[in-house]
């Protein structure tokens, strides 16, 4: 039995349709049907029966589905262990990073690491926040830079730095004259913000909903740069963090902090984290890189390295 065929069976069972399953799997309906027929032939049973325009699991299909999940779990656990052994033995660092974090860590951090450790294979890929998390959760990469929060039962999390999320407005905007703003000040304002694949999008949307309104999002971007550009053109407002604002160097833009909560805490934080998987043996290469990044960030904080 091919493990890929189990995946096809699972999708058909979920979608209850050969046609829908084929679209999801990027296969032809004929190809999906052939795999199901081959599974039925291999196990000498009927796995699906047609009810109207739906494919429902038979009793044998239900049995197959139950045991299939166990087989999948064993298979993927084996894959994870084999990949972990390979990466450990081959001295590989496979870094997944959310967009924008390299501004903070600096490209030199990675360049210096590669120069100091030519014996380590180094791979680096950038994606939006949630895509990084999905890939890492699916066992891609062996170390991650991204934005918190995370399940501490699954990952060892090191916070590299935390920033206050602040309102970004043009200096001529009425809100620019305020020393602090509230979440309610966003109501009705044309808002430029990173799209749903970025954690900051959900931080702002959730904060607005907690105050009883939905923000007036007129455009979603794939990064801070376009948001800053549109605010500079007086097209609307946005949100940002200090190190991005400083990097953009736009003299016409103003950052305004949000009001603290009643307990004195700042309401909206953006924390950059480094993650490794908690229940896997980390190779020496990952341990070396992990320590290198921590020392590099400390040197930035101490002023020994400039961004």
mmCIF file with all atom_site columns, N, CA and C in Angstrom, residues 188-218:
data_model
loop_
_atom_site.group_PDB
_atom_site.id
_atom_site.type_symbol
_atom_site.label_atom_id
_atom_site.label_alt_id
_atom_site.label_comp_id
_atom_site.label_asym_id
_atom_site.label_entity_id
_atom_site.label_seq_id
_atom_site.pdbx_PDB_ins_code
_atom_site.Cartn_x
_atom_site.Cartn_y
_atom_site.Cartn_z
_atom_site.occupancy
_atom_site.B_iso_or_equiv
_atom_site.pdbx_formal_charge
_atom_site.auth_seq_id
_atom_site.auth_comp_id
_atom_site.auth_asym_id
_atom_site.auth_atom_id
_atom_site.pdbx_PDB_model_num
ATOM 1  N N  . UNK A 1 188 ? -13.631 53.870 11.606 1.00 0.00 ? 188 UNK A N  1
ATOM 2  C CA . UNK A 1 188 ? -13.976 54.655 10.432 1.00 0.00 ? 188 UNK A CA 1
ATOM 3  C C  . UNK A 1 188 ? -12.794 55.148 9.620  1.00 0.00 ? 188 UNK A C  1
ATOM 4  N N  . UNK A 1 189 ? -11.597 55.088 10.179 1.00 0.00 ? 189 UNK A N  1
ATOM 5  C CA . UNK A 1 189 ? -10.407 55.564 9.459  1.00 0.00 ? 189 UNK A CA 1
ATOM 6  C C  . UNK A 1 189 ? -10.013 54.557 8.368  1.00 0.00 ? 189 UNK A C  1
ATOM 7  N N  . UNK A 1 190 ? -9.666  55.035 7.171  1.00 0.00 ? 190 UNK A N  1
ATOM 8  C CA . UNK A 1 190 ? -9.193  54.119 6.119  1.00 0.00 ? 190 UNK A CA 1
ATOM 9  C C  . UNK A 1 190 ? -7.858  53.502 6.536  1.00 0.00 ? 190 UNK A C  1
ATOM 10 N N  . UNK A 1 191 ? -7.859  52.182 6.682  1.00 0.00 ? 191 UNK A N  1
ATOM 11 C CA . UNK A 1 191 ? -6.706  51.488 7.253  1.00 0.00 ? 191 UNK A CA 1
ATOM 12 C C  . UNK A 1 191 ? -5.989  50.634 6.214  1.00 0.00 ? 191 UNK A C  1
ATOM 13 N N  . UNK A 1 192 ? -4.689  50.848 6.099  1.00 0.00 ? 192 UNK A N  1
ATOM 14 C CA . UNK A 1 192 ? -3.815  49.980 5.295  1.00 0.00 ? 192 UNK A CA 1
ATOM 15 C C  . UNK A 1 192 ? -3.100  49.052 6.270  1.00 0.00 ? 192 UNK A C  1
ATOM 16 N N  . UNK A 1 193 ? -3.142  47.750 5.981  1.00 0.00 ? 193 UNK A N  1
ATOM 17 C CA . UNK A 1 193 ? -2.580  46.797 6.940  1.00 0.00 ? 193 UNK A CA 1
ATOM 18 C C  . UNK A 1 193 ? -2.111  45.535 6.228  1.00 0.00 ? 193 UNK A C  1
ATOM 19 N N  . UNK A 1 194 ? -1.185  44.814 6.845  1.00 0.00 ? 194 UNK A N  1
ATOM 20 C CA . UNK A 1 194 ? -0.724  43.549 6.292  1.00 0.00 ? 194 UNK A CA 1
ATOM 21 C C  . UNK A 1 194 ? -1.893  42.567 6.226  1.00 0.00 ? 194 UNK A C  1
ATOM 22 N N  . UNK A 1 195 ? -1.819  41.627 5.290  1.00 0.00 ? 195 UNK A N  1
ATOM 23 C CA . UNK A 1 195 ? -2.953  40.729 5.061  1.00 0.00 ? 195 UNK A CA 1
ATOM 24 C C  . UNK A 1 195 ? -3.096  39.658 6.140  1.00 0.00 ? 195 UNK A C  1
ATOM 25 N N  . UNK A 1 196 ? -4.072  38.787 5.956  1.00 0.00 ? 196 UNK A N  1
ATOM 26 C CA . UNK A 1 196 ? -4.445  37.810 6.977  1.00 0.00 ? 196 UNK A CA 1
ATOM 27 C C  . UNK A 1 196 ? -3.374  36.765 7.270  1.00 0.00 ? 196 UNK A C  1
ATOM 28 N N  . UNK A 1 197 ? -2.359  36.691 6.430  1.00 0.00 ? 197 UNK A N  1
ATOM 29 C CA . UNK A 1 197 ? -1.262  35.756 6.690  1.00 0.00 ? 197 UNK A CA 1
ATOM 30 C C  . UNK A 1 197 ? -0.237  36.327 7.667  1.00 0.00 ? 197 UNK A C  1
ATOM 31 N N  . UNK A 1 198 ? -0.509  37.556 8.153  1.00 0.00 ? 198 UNK A N  1
ATOM 32 C CA . UNK A 1 198 ? 0.406   38.201 9.094  1.00 0.00 ? 198 UNK A CA 1
ATOM 33 C C  . UNK A 1 198 ? -0.288  38.378 10.443 1.00 0.00 ? 198 UNK A C  1
ATOM 34 N N  . UNK A 1 199 ? 0.438   38.093 11.499 1.00 0.00 ? 199 UNK A N  1
ATOM 35 C CA . UNK A 1 199 ? -0.150  38.134 12.839 1.00 0.00 ? 199 UNK A CA 1
ATOM 36 C C  . UNK A 1 199 ? -0.619  39.537 13.221 1.00 0.00 ? 199 UNK A C  1
ATOM 37 N N  . UNK A 1 200 ? 0.072   40.582 12.749 1.00 0.00 ? 200 UNK A N  1
ATOM 38 C CA . UNK A 1 200 ? -0.305  41.943 13.126 1.00 0.00 ? 200 UNK A CA 1
ATOM 39 C C  . UNK A 1 200 ? -1.717  42.281 12.642 1.00 0.00 ? 200 UNK A C  1
ATOM 40 N N  . UNK A 1 201 ? -2.118  41.696 11.522 1.00 0.00 ? 201 UNK A N  1
ATOM 41 C CA . UNK A 1 201 ? -3.482  41.887 11.005 1.00 0.00 ? 201 UNK A CA 1
ATOM 42 C C  . UNK A 1 201 ? -4.499  41.448 12.055 1.00 0.00 ? 201 UNK A C  1
ATOM 43 N N  . UNK A 1 202 ? -4.292  40.265 12.609 1.00 0.00 ? 202 UNK A N  1
ATOM 44 C CA . UNK A 1 202 ? -5.250  39.705 13.566 1.00 0.00 ? 202 UNK A CA 1
ATOM 45 C C  . UNK A 1 202 ? -5.183  40.425 14.912 1.00 0.00 ? 202 UNK A C  1
ATOM 46 N N  . UNK A 1 203 ? -3.994  40.895 15.293 1.00 0.00 ? 203 UNK A N  1
ATOM 47 C CA . UNK A 1 203 ? -3.871  41.660 16.536 1.00 0.00 ? 203 UNK A CA 1
ATOM 48 C C  . UNK A 1 203 ? -4.747  42.908 16.469 1.00 0.00 ? 203 UNK A C  1
ATOM 49 N N  . UNK A 1 204 ? -4.687  43.623 15.343 1.00 0.00 ? 204 UNK A N  1
ATOM 50 C CA . UNK A 1 204 ? -5.454  44.867 15.193 1.00 0.00 ? 204 UNK A CA 1
ATOM 51 C C  . UNK A 1 204 ? -6.945  44.587 15.041 1.00 0.00 ? 204 UNK A C  1
ATOM 52 N N  . UNK A 1 205 ? -7.294  43.635 14.187 1.00 0.00 ? 205 UNK A N  1
ATOM 53 C CA . UNK A 1 205 ? -8.713  43.311 13.970 1.00 0.00 ? 205 UNK A CA 1
ATOM 54 C C  . UNK A 1 205 ? -9.360  42.851 15.274 1.00 0.00 ? 205 UNK A C  1
ATOM 55 N N  . UNK A 1 206 ? -8.671  41.990 16.020 1.00 0.00 ? 206 UNK A N  1
ATOM 56 C CA . UNK A 1 206 ? -9.229  41.490 17.285 1.00 0.00 ? 206 UNK A CA 1
ATOM 57 C C  . UNK A 1 206 ? -9.373  42.611 18.310 1.00 0.00 ? 206 UNK A C  1
ATOM 58 N N  . UNK A 1 207 ? -8.404  43.520 18.350 1.00 0.00 ? 207 UNK A N  1
ATOM 59 C CA . UNK A 1 207 ? -8.480  44.646 19.290 1.00 0.00 ? 207 UNK A CA 1
ATOM 60 C C  . UNK A 1 207 ? -9.671  45.543 18.968 1.00 0.00 ? 207 UNK A C  1
ATOM 61 N N  . UNK A 1 208 ? -9.923  45.775 17.681 1.00 0.00 ? 208 UNK A N  1
ATOM 62 C CA . UNK A 1 208 ? -11.075 46.590 17.271 1.00 0.00 ? 208 UNK A CA 1
ATOM 63 C C  . UNK A 1 208 ? -12.390 45.893 17.623 1.00 0.00 ? 208 UNK A C  1
ATOM 64 N N  . UNK A 1 209 ? -12.457 44.598 17.368 1.00 0.00 ? 209 UNK A N  1
ATOM 65 C CA . UNK A 1 209 ? -13.680 43.848 17.679 1.00 0.00 ? 209 UNK A CA 1
ATOM 66 C C  . UNK A 1 209 ? -13.963 43.853 19.177 1.00 0.00 ? 209 UNK A C  1
ATOM 67 N N  . UNK A 1 210 ? -12.897 43.814 19.983 1.00 0.00 ? 210 UNK A N  1
ATOM 68 C CA . UNK A 1 210 ? -13.080 43.884 21.440 1.00 0.00 ? 210 UNK A CA 1
ATOM 69 C C  . UNK A 1 210 ? -13.700 45.214 21.862 1.00 0.00 ? 210 UNK A C  1
ATOM 70 N N  . UNK A 1 211 ? -13.512 46.242 21.020 1.00 0.00 ? 211 UNK A N  1
ATOM 71 C CA . UNK A 1 211 ? -14.098 47.560 21.304 1.00 0.00 ? 211 UNK A CA 1
ATOM 72 C C  . UNK A 1 211 ? -15.440 47.751 20.595 1.00 0.00 ? 211 UNK A C  1
ATOM 73 N N  . UNK A 1 212 ? -15.927 46.694 19.944 1.00 0.00 ? 212 UNK A N  1
ATOM 74 C CA . UNK A 1 212 ? -17.269 46.730 19.375 1.00 0.00 ? 212 UNK A CA 1
ATOM 75 C C  . UNK A 1 212 ? -17.384 47.200 17.942 1.00 0.00 ? 212 UNK A C  1
ATOM 76 N N  . UNK A 1 213 ? -16.287 47.217 17.190 1.00 0.00 ? 213 UNK A N  1
ATOM 77 C CA . UNK A 1 213 ? -16.382 47.626 15.784 1.00 0.00 ? 213 UNK A CA 1
ATOM 78 C C  . UNK A 1 213 ? -15.366 46.860 14.942 1.00 0.00 ? 213 UNK A C  1
ATOM 79 N N  . UNK A 1 214 ? -15.591 46.879 13.641 1.00 0.00 ? 214 UNK A N  1
ATOM 80 C CA . UNK A 1 214 ? -14.646 46.289 12.694 1.00 0.00 ? 214 UNK A CA 1
ATOM 81 C C  . UNK A 1 214 ? -13.870 47.415 12.027 1.00 0.00 ? 214 UNK A C  1
ATOM 82 N N  . UNK A 1 215 ? -12.565 47.271 11.882 1.00 0.00 ? 215 UNK A N  1
ATOM 83 C CA . UNK A 1 215 ? -11.782 48.349 11.270 1.00 0.00 ? 215 UNK A CA 1
ATOM 84 C C  . UNK A 1 215 ? -12.124 48.516 9.794  1.00 0.00 ? 215 UNK A C  1
ATOM 85 N N  . UNK A 1 216 ? -11.946 49.724 9.300  1.00 0.00 ? 216 UNK A N  1
ATOM 86 C CA . UNK A 1 216 ? -12.239 50.048 7.902  1.00 0.00 ? 216 UNK A CA 1
ATOM 87 C C  . UNK A 1 216 ? -11.004 49.751 7.041  1.00 0.00 ? 216 UNK A C  1
ATOM 88 N N  . UNK A 1 217 ? -10.758 48.456 6.821  1.00 0.00 ? 217 UNK A N  1
ATOM 89 C CA . UNK A 1 217 ? -9.586  48.049 6.041  1.00 0.00 ? 217 UNK A CA 1
ATOM 90 C C  . UNK A 1 217 ? -9.882  48.274 4.560  1.00 0.00 ? 217 UNK A C  1
ATOM 91 N N  . UNK A 1 218 ? -9.123  49.147 3.938  1.00 0.00 ? 218 UNK A N  1
ATOM 92 C CA . UNK A 1 218 ? -9.369  49.421 2.519  1.00 0.00 ? 218 UNK A CA 1
ATOM 93 C C  . UNK A 1 218 ? -8.353  48.733 1.614  1.00 0.00 ? 218 UNK A C  1
#
